[in-house]
mmCIF file of C-alpha atoms and ligand atoms in Angstrom:
data_model
loop_
_atom_site.group_PDB
_atom_site.id
_atom_site.type_symbol
_atom_site.label_atom_id
_atom_site.label_comp_id
_atom_site.label_asym_id
_atom_site.label_seq_id
_atom_site.Cartn_x
_atom_site.Cartn_y
_atom_site.Cartn_z
ATOM 1 C CA MET A 67 -35.011 -11.815 9.020
ATOM 2 C CA ASP A 68 -35.731 -8.460 10.035
ATOM 3 C CA LYS A 69 -36.188 -6.037 7.095
ATOM 4 C CA LEU A 70 -33.554 -4.272 7.182
ATOM 5 C CA THR A 71 -30.921 -7.576 6.664
ATOM 6 C CA ARG A 72 -33.106 -8.632 4.410
ATOM 7 C CA ARG A 73 -32.481 -5.300 2.115
ATOM 8 C CA GLY A 74 -29.126 -5.454 2.550
ATOM 9 C CA VAL A 75 -28.889 -9.122 1.439
ATOM 10 C CA LEU A 76 -31.566 -8.240 -1.651
ATOM 11 C CA GLY A 77 -29.376 -4.726 -2.330
ATOM 12 C CA LEU A 78 -26.008 -6.996 -2.642
ATOM 13 C CA GLY A 79 -27.498 -10.249 -3.409
ATOM 14 C CA ALA A 80 -25.722 -10.182 -7.432
ATOM 15 C CA ALA A 81 -22.726 -8.580 -6.673
ATOM 16 C CA ALA A 82 -21.831 -10.638 -4.319
ATOM 17 C CA THR A 83 -22.899 -13.981 -5.717
ATOM 18 C CA ALA A 84 -20.567 -13.060 -9.145
ATOM 19 C CA TYR A 85 -17.768 -12.295 -6.754
ATOM 20 C CA LEU A 86 -17.998 -15.272 -4.965
ATOM 21 C CA ALA A 87 -18.781 -17.317 -8.396
ATOM 22 C CA HIS A 88 -15.185 -15.301 -9.495
ATOM 23 C CA GLU A 89 -13.161 -16.820 -6.435
ATOM 24 C CA LEU A 90 -14.905 -19.852 -6.709
ATOM 25 C CA TYR A 91 -13.075 -21.043 -10.238
ATOM 26 C CA ARG A 92 -10.047 -19.022 -9.618
ATOM 27 C CA GLY A 93 -7.276 -21.453 -9.857
ATOM 28 C CA GLY A 94 -3.906 -21.724 -8.218
ATOM 29 C CA SER A 95 -4.117 -20.842 -4.677
ATOM 30 C CA GLY A 96 -7.793 -20.253 -4.553
ATOM 31 C CA TRP A 97 -10.958 -22.420 -4.166
ATOM 32 C CA ASP A 98 -10.650 -25.927 -4.761
ATOM 33 C CA GLU A 99 -14.037 -27.317 -5.711
ATOM 34 C CA ALA A 100 -13.019 -30.884 -4.923
ATOM 35 C CA ASP A 101 -12.034 -29.529 -1.304
ATOM 36 C CA ALA A 102 -15.426 -27.948 -1.263
ATOM 37 C CA ALA A 103 -17.398 -31.172 -2.069
ATOM 38 C CA ASN A 104 -16.072 -33.922 -0.451
ATOM 39 C CA PRO A 105 -14.922 -33.453 2.975
ATOM 40 C CA GLN A 106 -13.518 -36.435 2.948
ATOM 41 C CA ILE A 107 -10.286 -35.009 0.456
ATOM 42 C CA ALA A 108 -10.761 -31.768 2.200
ATOM 43 C CA GLN A 109 -9.806 -33.314 5.262
ATOM 44 C CA ALA A 110 -7.083 -35.422 3.404
ATOM 45 C CA ASN A 111 -5.295 -31.937 2.145
ATOM 46 C CA ARG A 112 -5.545 -30.737 5.310
ATOM 47 C CA VAL A 113 -7.439 -27.432 4.462
ATOM 48 C CA LEU A 114 -9.679 -24.728 6.140
ATOM 49 C CA ASN A 115 -12.907 -22.838 4.146
ATOM 50 C CA LEU A 116 -12.996 -19.177 5.791
ATOM 51 C CA TYR A 117 -15.756 -17.060 4.700
ATOM 52 C CA SER A 118 -14.521 -13.725 5.743
ATOM 53 C CA ALA A 119 -15.702 -10.263 5.652
ATOM 54 C CA ARG A 120 -12.272 -8.838 6.778
ATOM 55 C CA HIS A 121 -10.440 -7.919 3.922
ATOM 56 C CA TYR A 122 -6.923 -6.126 5.299
ATOM 57 C CA ASP A 123 -3.583 -6.979 3.538
ATOM 58 C CA THR A 124 -2.003 -8.363 7.119
ATOM 59 C CA ASP A 125 -4.555 -10.836 6.839
ATOM 60 C CA LYS A 126 -2.868 -12.678 4.347
ATOM 61 C CA ALA A 127 0.147 -13.231 6.287
ATOM 62 C CA LEU A 128 -2.118 -14.051 9.177
ATOM 63 C CA TYR A 129 -3.206 -17.086 7.415
ATOM 64 C CA THR A 130 0.625 -17.867 5.834
ATOM 65 C CA GLY A 131 1.957 -17.983 9.834
ATOM 66 C CA PHE A 132 -1.370 -20.522 10.210
ATOM 67 C CA THR A 133 -0.395 -22.580 7.418
ATOM 68 C CA GLN A 134 3.708 -22.684 8.373
ATOM 69 C CA ALA A 135 2.898 -23.263 11.932
ATOM 70 C CA THR A 136 0.168 -26.422 11.259
ATOM 71 C CA GLY A 137 0.324 -27.221 7.422
ATOM 72 C CA ILE A 138 -3.306 -26.475 6.866
ATOM 73 C CA ARG A 139 -3.376 -24.618 4.051
ATOM 74 C CA VAL A 140 -6.607 -21.361 4.312
ATOM 75 C CA ASN A 141 -9.185 -21.235 1.372
ATOM 76 C CA VAL A 142 -10.599 -17.734 2.038
ATOM 77 C CA ILE A 143 -13.526 -16.442 0.678
ATOM 78 C CA GLU A 144 -14.286 -12.644 1.107
ATOM 79 C CA ALA A 145 -17.400 -11.126 0.825
ATOM 80 C CA GLU A 146 -20.096 -9.057 2.219
ATOM 81 C CA ALA A 147 -21.233 -10.262 5.812
ATOM 82 C CA ASP A 148 -24.474 -10.855 5.144
ATOM 83 C CA ALA A 149 -24.077 -11.938 1.576
ATOM 84 C CA LEU A 150 -21.624 -15.000 3.603
ATOM 85 C CA ILE A 151 -24.397 -15.400 6.085
ATOM 86 C CA GLU A 152 -26.902 -15.759 3.195
ATOM 87 C CA ARG A 153 -24.849 -18.073 1.506
ATOM 88 C CA ILE A 154 -23.858 -20.546 4.011
ATOM 89 C CA ARG A 155 -28.007 -20.761 4.835
ATOM 90 C CA ASN A 156 -28.218 -21.316 0.904
ATOM 91 C CA GLU A 157 -25.353 -24.420 0.930
ATOM 92 C CA GLY A 158 -27.207 -25.797 3.820
ATOM 93 C CA ALA A 159 -25.579 -29.280 4.939
ATOM 94 C CA ASN A 160 -23.516 -28.810 1.833
ATOM 95 C CA SER A 161 -21.624 -25.818 3.002
ATOM 96 C CA PRO A 162 -18.164 -26.075 2.577
ATOM 97 C CA ALA A 163 -17.265 -23.238 4.845
ATOM 98 C CA ASP A 164 -15.510 -23.631 8.308
ATOM 99 C CA VAL A 165 -15.427 -20.543 9.838
ATOM 100 C CA LEU A 166 -17.057 -17.291 9.119
ATOM 101 C CA MET A 167 -15.521 -14.384 10.505
ATOM 102 C CA THR A 168 -17.130 -10.834 10.831
ATOM 103 C CA VAL A 169 -17.276 -7.689 12.551
ATOM 104 C CA ASP A 170 -19.830 -6.735 15.111
ATOM 105 C CA ALA A 171 -21.632 -8.334 17.839
ATOM 106 C CA GLY A 172 -25.117 -7.396 16.504
ATOM 107 C CA ARG A 173 -24.126 -8.943 13.254
ATOM 108 C CA LEU A 174 -22.236 -12.513 14.907
ATOM 109 C CA TRP A 175 -25.856 -12.900 17.036
ATOM 110 C CA ARG A 176 -27.970 -12.719 13.745
ATOM 111 C CA ALA A 177 -25.542 -15.248 12.358
ATOM 112 C CA GLN A 178 -26.244 -17.623 15.727
ATOM 113 C CA GLU A 179 -30.100 -17.169 15.028
ATOM 114 C CA GLN A 180 -29.811 -18.328 11.331
ATOM 115 C CA GLY A 181 -27.972 -21.267 11.976
ATOM 116 C CA VAL A 182 -24.839 -20.912 10.761
ATOM 117 C CA PHE A 183 -22.314 -21.414 13.820
ATOM 118 C CA GLN A 184 -21.734 -24.590 15.937
ATOM 119 C CA PRO A 185 -21.256 -24.268 19.442
ATOM 120 C CA ILE A 186 -17.524 -25.317 20.358
ATOM 121 C CA GLN A 187 -15.414 -25.818 23.629
ATOM 122 C CA SER A 188 -12.035 -24.906 23.562
ATOM 123 C CA ALA A 189 -10.393 -24.033 26.924
ATOM 124 C CA VAL A 190 -7.568 -22.197 25.075
ATOM 125 C CA LEU A 191 -10.188 -19.738 23.420
ATOM 126 C CA ASN A 192 -11.920 -19.658 26.909
ATOM 127 C CA ARG A 193 -8.797 -18.477 28.600
ATOM 128 C CA ALA A 194 -7.755 -16.155 26.217
ATOM 129 C CA VAL A 195 -10.945 -14.136 25.335
ATOM 130 C CA PRO A 196 -12.938 -12.146 27.639
ATOM 131 C CA ALA A 197 -16.140 -13.742 29.273
ATOM 132 C CA ASN A 198 -18.279 -10.615 28.144
ATOM 133 C CA LEU A 199 -16.617 -11.105 24.334
ATOM 134 C CA ARG A 200 -17.717 -13.903 23.601
ATOM 135 C CA ASP A 201 -20.956 -16.471 23.433
ATOM 136 C CA PRO A 202 -21.532 -18.096 26.766
ATOM 137 C CA GLN A 203 -21.970 -21.154 24.543
ATOM 138 C CA GLY A 204 -19.171 -21.640 22.405
ATOM 139 C CA ASN A 205 -20.974 -20.243 19.157
ATOM 140 C CA TRP A 206 -18.602 -17.428 18.168
ATOM 141 C CA TYR A 207 -14.979 -15.325 19.670
ATOM 142 C CA GLY A 208 -13.928 -11.907 19.885
ATOM 143 C CA LEU A 209 -10.880 -11.475 18.405
ATOM 144 C CA SER A 210 -10.337 -7.785 18.379
ATOM 145 C CA ARG A 211 -12.129 -4.782 20.576
ATOM 146 C CA ARG A 212 -13.069 -1.487 19.233
ATOM 147 C CA ALA A 213 -13.890 1.377 20.673
ATOM 148 C CA ARG A 214 -16.878 3.801 19.410
ATOM 149 C CA VAL A 215 -15.456 6.975 20.464
ATOM 150 C CA LEU A 216 -16.620 10.785 20.249
ATOM 151 C CA ILE A 217 -15.070 12.583 17.960
ATOM 152 C CA TYR A 218 -14.779 16.417 18.054
ATOM 153 C CA ASN A 219 -14.136 20.167 16.594
ATOM 154 C CA LYS A 220 -10.755 21.062 18.101
ATOM 155 C CA ALA A 221 -11.973 24.670 17.134
ATOM 156 C CA ARG A 222 -15.738 24.482 18.748
ATOM 157 C CA VAL A 223 -15.223 21.783 21.384
ATOM 158 C CA LYS A 224 -12.800 21.028 24.667
ATOM 159 C CA PRO A 225 -12.857 17.850 25.892
ATOM 160 C CA SER A 226 -14.100 19.119 29.177
ATOM 161 C CA GLN A 227 -17.494 19.811 27.995
ATOM 162 C CA LEU A 228 -18.032 16.104 26.827
ATOM 163 C CA SER A 229 -18.549 13.345 29.114
ATOM 164 C CA THR A 230 -21.449 10.473 27.815
ATOM 165 C CA TYR A 231 -23.375 9.173 24.678
ATOM 166 C CA GLU A 232 -26.240 10.171 27.374
ATOM 167 C CA ALA A 233 -25.278 14.024 27.703
ATOM 168 C CA LEU A 234 -25.188 14.045 24.094
ATOM 169 C CA VAL A 235 -29.095 15.311 23.939
ATOM 170 C CA ASN A 236 -28.441 17.817 25.928
ATOM 171 C CA PRO A 237 -29.714 21.566 24.485
ATOM 172 C CA GLN A 238 -25.889 22.875 24.729
ATOM 173 C CA TRP A 239 -25.063 20.284 21.274
ATOM 174 C CA ARG A 240 -28.781 21.073 19.593
ATOM 175 C CA LYS A 241 -27.852 20.445 15.621
ATOM 176 C CA GLN A 242 -24.362 19.504 16.245
ATOM 177 C CA VAL A 243 -25.070 15.772 16.663
ATOM 178 C CA LEU A 244 -23.375 13.406 13.467
ATOM 179 C CA THR A 245 -23.849 9.849 13.637
ATOM 180 C CA ARG A 246 -24.414 7.235 10.893
ATOM 181 C CA SER A 247 -27.798 5.622 9.892
ATOM 182 C CA SER A 248 -29.924 3.405 12.129
ATOM 183 C CA SER A 249 -29.519 0.763 9.580
ATOM 184 C CA ASN A 250 -26.068 0.283 10.663
ATOM 185 C CA VAL A 251 -25.004 -2.551 12.894
ATOM 186 C CA TYR A 252 -22.965 -0.042 14.780
ATOM 187 C CA SER A 253 -25.605 2.230 15.758
ATOM 188 C CA GLN A 254 -27.543 -1.100 16.490
ATOM 189 C CA SER A 255 -25.080 -2.187 18.814
ATOM 190 C CA LEU A 256 -24.747 0.637 21.014
ATOM 191 C CA THR A 257 -28.397 0.844 21.075
ATOM 192 C CA GLY A 258 -28.545 -2.131 22.237
ATOM 193 C CA ALA A 259 -25.661 -1.688 24.848
ATOM 194 C CA LEU A 260 -27.191 1.051 26.481
ATOM 195 C CA ILE A 261 -30.697 -1.351 26.624
ATOM 196 C CA ALA A 262 -28.969 -3.609 28.633
ATOM 197 C CA ILE A 263 -27.983 -0.533 31.133
ATOM 198 C CA HIS A 264 -31.010 1.928 30.849
ATOM 199 C CA GLY A 265 -33.484 -0.323 29.695
ATOM 200 C CA VAL A 266 -36.173 0.464 26.897
ATOM 201 C CA PRO A 267 -38.363 3.647 27.807
ATOM 202 C CA LYS A 268 -35.147 5.678 29.164
ATOM 203 C CA VAL A 269 -33.192 4.720 25.913
ATOM 204 C CA GLU A 270 -36.007 5.942 23.778
ATOM 205 C CA SER A 271 -36.178 9.398 24.987
ATOM 206 C CA TRP A 272 -32.357 9.492 24.703
ATOM 207 C CA ALA A 273 -32.471 8.531 20.954
ATOM 208 C CA LYS A 274 -35.472 10.935 20.303
ATOM 209 C CA GLY A 275 -33.090 13.513 22.048
ATOM 210 C CA LEU A 276 -30.204 12.322 20.193
ATOM 211 C CA VAL A 277 -32.495 12.683 17.187
ATOM 212 C CA ALA A 278 -33.619 15.931 17.956
ATOM 213 C CA ASN A 279 -29.887 17.100 18.161
ATOM 214 C CA PHE A 280 -28.737 15.914 14.424
ATOM 215 C CA ALA A 281 -26.648 18.615 12.293
ATOM 216 C CA ARG A 282 -28.008 16.809 9.293
ATOM 217 C CA SER A 283 -29.866 13.410 8.983
ATOM 218 C CA PRO A 284 -27.945 10.314 8.819
ATOM 219 C CA GLN A 285 -25.677 9.767 5.680
ATOM 220 C CA GLY A 286 -22.074 8.169 5.385
ATOM 221 C CA GLY A 287 -19.984 5.870 7.127
ATOM 222 C CA ASP A 288 -18.007 6.970 9.996
ATOM 223 C CA THR A 289 -15.423 8.303 8.112
ATOM 224 C CA ASP A 290 -17.568 10.515 6.276
ATOM 225 C CA GLN A 291 -18.799 12.038 10.229
ATOM 226 C CA ILE A 292 -15.422 12.483 11.251
ATOM 227 C CA ARG A 293 -14.838 14.186 7.919
ATOM 228 C CA ALA A 294 -18.086 16.479 8.788
ATOM 229 C CA VAL A 295 -16.733 17.191 12.008
ATOM 230 C CA ALA A 296 -13.677 19.021 10.170
ATOM 231 C CA ALA A 297 -15.356 20.547 7.889
ATOM 232 C CA GLY A 298 -17.883 22.154 10.894
ATOM 233 C CA ILE A 299 -21.081 20.554 9.854
ATOM 234 C CA GLY A 300 -21.588 19.528 13.165
ATOM 235 C CA SER A 301 -19.520 19.708 16.272
ATOM 236 C CA VAL A 302 -19.187 16.019 17.529
ATOM 237 C CA ALA A 303 -19.471 12.815 15.813
ATOM 238 C CA ILE A 304 -19.897 9.167 17.412
ATOM 239 C CA ALA A 305 -17.543 6.742 15.485
ATOM 240 C CA ASN A 306 -15.337 3.637 15.695
ATOM 241 C CA HIS A 307 -11.980 4.878 16.975
ATOM 242 C CA TYR A 308 -9.862 2.936 13.667
ATOM 243 C CA TYR A 309 -11.725 5.278 11.278
ATOM 244 C CA LEU A 310 -9.654 8.428 12.654
ATOM 245 C CA VAL A 311 -6.641 6.310 13.082
ATOM 246 C CA ARG A 312 -7.103 5.222 9.174
ATOM 247 C CA LEU A 313 -7.118 8.585 8.574
ATOM 248 C CA MET A 314 -4.219 9.992 11.080
ATOM 249 C CA GLU A 315 -1.748 7.578 9.359
ATOM 250 C CA SER A 316 -3.077 8.195 5.206
ATOM 251 C CA SER A 317 -0.727 8.910 2.678
ATOM 252 C CA LYS A 318 -3.056 11.338 1.643
ATOM 253 C CA SER A 319 -2.185 14.394 3.215
ATOM 254 C CA GLU A 320 -6.020 16.167 2.746
ATOM 255 C CA ASP A 321 -6.721 13.105 5.299
ATOM 256 C CA ARG A 322 -4.137 14.004 7.972
ATOM 257 C CA ASP A 323 -5.845 18.226 7.980
ATOM 258 C CA VAL A 324 -8.839 16.438 8.851
ATOM 259 C CA ALA A 325 -7.725 14.156 11.479
ATOM 260 C CA ALA A 326 -5.705 16.917 12.730
ATOM 261 C CA LYS A 327 -8.993 19.025 13.338
ATOM 262 C CA VAL A 328 -10.288 16.795 15.494
ATOM 263 C CA GLY A 329 -10.041 15.368 19.180
ATOM 264 C CA LEU A 330 -11.151 11.723 20.270
ATOM 265 C CA PHE A 331 -12.833 11.605 23.107
ATOM 266 C CA PHE A 332 -13.885 8.062 25.146
ATOM 267 C CA PRO A 333 -16.778 9.088 26.561
ATOM 268 C CA ASN A 334 -18.541 7.564 29.545
ATOM 269 C CA GLN A 335 -15.200 7.143 31.694
ATOM 270 C CA LYS A 336 -17.261 8.219 35.109
ATOM 271 C CA ALA A 337 -20.359 5.810 34.005
ATOM 272 C CA GLN A 338 -20.167 2.440 32.546
ATOM 273 C CA GLY A 339 -17.741 2.787 30.192
ATOM 274 C CA THR A 340 -17.041 3.128 26.326
ATOM 275 C CA HIS A 341 -19.069 0.594 24.096
ATOM 276 C CA VAL A 342 -16.708 -1.524 22.435
ATOM 277 C CA ASN A 343 -17.539 -3.506 19.925
ATOM 278 C CA ILE A 344 -15.508 -6.809 18.534
ATOM 279 C CA CYS A 345 -14.742 -8.466 15.075
ATOM 280 C CA GLY A 346 -15.544 -12.065 15.487
ATOM 281 C CA ALA A 347 -15.212 -15.809 14.527
ATOM 282 C CA GLY A 348 -17.010 -18.504 14.786
ATOM 283 C CA VAL A 349 -17.136 -22.276 13.342
ATOM 284 C CA ALA A 350 -19.928 -22.736 10.694
ATOM 285 C CA LYS A 351 -22.613 -25.346 11.402
ATOM 286 C CA GLY A 352 -21.462 -28.103 8.902
ATOM 287 C CA ALA A 353 -17.804 -27.527 9.071
ATOM 288 C CA PRO A 354 -16.312 -30.312 7.018
ATOM 289 C CA ASN A 355 -12.842 -29.446 8.659
ATOM 290 C CA ARG A 356 -13.943 -28.299 12.221
ATOM 291 C CA ALA A 357 -11.057 -29.857 14.242
ATOM 292 C CA ALA A 358 -9.082 -27.513 11.950
ATOM 293 C CA ALA A 359 -11.216 -24.741 12.163
ATOM 294 C CA ILE A 360 -11.093 -24.969 16.405
ATOM 295 C CA ARG A 361 -6.960 -25.016 15.999
ATOM 296 C CA PHE A 362 -7.500 -21.594 13.332
ATOM 297 C CA LEU A 363 -9.132 -19.599 16.165
ATOM 298 C CA GLU A 364 -7.126 -20.789 18.716
ATOM 299 C CA TYR A 365 -3.977 -19.433 16.615
ATOM 300 C CA LEU A 366 -5.969 -16.075 16.259
ATOM 301 C CA VAL A 367 -5.945 -15.497 20.108
ATOM 302 C CA SER A 368 -1.706 -16.650 19.800
ATOM 303 C CA PRO A 369 -0.398 -12.942 21.012
ATOM 304 C CA LYS A 370 1.929 -12.800 17.850
ATOM 305 C CA ALA A 371 -1.611 -13.347 15.571
ATOM 306 C CA GLN A 372 -3.052 -11.594 18.213
ATOM 307 C CA ALA A 373 -0.850 -8.371 17.692
ATOM 308 C CA MET A 374 -1.207 -8.558 13.770
ATOM 309 C CA PHE A 375 -4.940 -9.103 14.000
ATOM 310 C CA ALA A 376 -5.353 -6.308 15.552
ATOM 311 C CA GLN A 377 -3.165 -3.935 14.287
ATOM 312 C CA GLY A 378 -4.314 -4.831 10.721
ATOM 313 C CA ASN A 379 -6.994 -2.498 11.165
ATOM 314 C CA PHE A 380 -5.748 -0.164 14.262
ATOM 315 C CA GLU A 381 -7.888 -1.976 17.127
ATOM 316 C CA PHE A 382 -7.494 -3.259 20.088
ATOM 317 C CA PRO A 383 -6.644 -7.280 20.868
ATOM 318 C CA VAL A 384 -8.970 -9.286 22.824
ATOM 319 C CA VAL A 385 -5.698 -10.661 24.456
ATOM 320 C CA ARG A 386 -4.139 -8.828 27.377
ATOM 321 C CA GLY A 387 -0.209 -7.407 27.610
ATOM 322 C CA VAL A 388 -0.312 -8.166 23.277
ATOM 323 C CA PRO A 389 1.181 -4.869 21.973
ATOM 324 C CA LEU A 390 -0.850 -2.082 20.273
ATOM 325 C CA TYR A 391 -0.081 -0.083 16.957
ATOM 326 C CA PRO A 392 1.908 2.782 17.701
ATOM 327 C CA ALA A 393 -1.277 5.569 16.709
ATOM 328 C CA VAL A 394 -3.053 3.535 18.521
ATOM 329 C CA ALA A 395 -1.525 3.096 21.677
ATOM 330 C CA LYS A 396 -1.278 6.796 21.777
ATOM 331 C CA LEU A 397 -5.000 6.985 21.906
ATOM 332 C CA GLY A 398 -4.359 5.931 25.581
ATOM 333 C CA ASN A 399 -6.048 3.494 28.240
ATOM 334 C CA PHE A 400 -9.847 4.037 28.655
ATOM 335 C CA LYS A 401 -12.334 2.130 30.772
ATOM 336 C CA ALA A 402 -14.259 -0.371 28.776
ATOM 337 C CA GLU A 403 -17.699 -0.798 28.923
ATOM 338 C CA THR A 404 -18.391 -4.449 30.113
ATOM 339 C CA VAL A 405 -22.103 -5.334 28.958
ATOM 340 C CA SER A 406 -21.892 -8.976 27.157
ATOM 341 C CA ALA A 407 -21.466 -8.534 23.304
ATOM 342 C CA ALA A 408 -24.081 -11.558 23.549
ATOM 343 C CA VAL A 409 -26.294 -9.340 25.385
ATOM 344 C CA PHE A 410 -26.074 -6.400 23.109
ATOM 345 C CA GLY A 411 -26.016 -8.605 19.998
ATOM 346 C CA ARG A 412 -29.211 -9.851 21.345
ATOM 347 C CA ASN A 413 -31.073 -6.561 22.059
ATOM 348 C CA ASN A 414 -30.343 -6.115 18.033
ATOM 349 C CA PRO A 415 -33.766 -6.075 17.152
ATOM 350 C CA GLU A 416 -35.192 -4.542 20.008
ATOM 351 C CA ALA A 417 -32.314 -1.735 19.159
ATOM 352 C CA LEU A 418 -33.370 -1.604 16.110
ATOM 353 C CA ARG A 419 -37.396 -1.140 16.857
ATOM 354 C CA LEU A 420 -36.558 1.433 19.298
ATOM 355 C CA MET A 421 -34.297 3.602 16.996
ATOM 356 C CA ASP A 422 -37.007 3.457 14.171
ATOM 357 C CA ARG A 423 -40.348 4.783 17.089
ATOM 358 C CA ALA A 424 -37.409 7.600 17.783
ATOM 359 C CA GLY A 425 -37.265 8.828 14.123
ATOM 360 C CA TRP A 426 -33.750 7.559 13.703
ATOM 361 C CA ARG A 427 -32.900 6.744 9.957
HETATM 362 FE FE1 FE2 B 702 -15.833 -0.697 10.344
#
């Protein structure tokens, strides 16, 4: 386990454990201990134990749809991703987990490295999910896509001044660039993808240049970067597209005011394309309900489930031709980077070390 992962797990350990214990003993539609303890009973009851780092209201409707289609009940344990990975590891061979769902290929790779997944074969999944958005061995599959875009202050920047992630190191952006910390997996995956394209030495000098252009030392999440751009703390931020859509669609007028002050730019359109990451899932190593787990993943790539899954977080589906949320459709078409999520996931430790050397905190 790397330094940053360990820090995250320890930091969240107590809270996550309390949360999970609450879930475990919840009555009614919640977790059934007998199911958890005895795989045969679990089979007989036709359940699926989903460990999920996602928590959108629309997901509940998705799980209900699966139960209606298959008769398989879905037990959901929601917690922060690293805590779920740690929990499955601690449960070992007795783990009731059937499916682990989380965001970011870097994190899926870490889960795979820690032996949390088992490879599966599914013609349905292989047909539906593009090859660069799934693990070649079938350990995990991308279920939705998120673009890491540039968000700019409309009063200060013309879109014609923007081009690529690489160009953000140019002197014109001195003290103008906002992005989150290197301890964040989104930063690590973008860097990991750039390593796949340019190699370590070039990306290391890029990271140094980016740090030199930071408007402030990294703090907060992607939404905080967007707010800082709107407030003029910097001119351009690197952020996932759905954080802007959330502000655009917010019921709070102050959020919509923030969104109105900024523009979204898809970088690297004349180069490798905009960096795209995934939300994904895989079958857990000791899955007591393995067949149900595979069926669940196959259900999630059906067109109807794909639309709900992606729209729940204003993301792009992985399956072609599935309708987008209207505000997401309005962002326009873009060329997506084709670096395999398995490759930039695997580059995660190298990316971390590189950002550390570059002084990206
Ligand atoms: Fe996110």
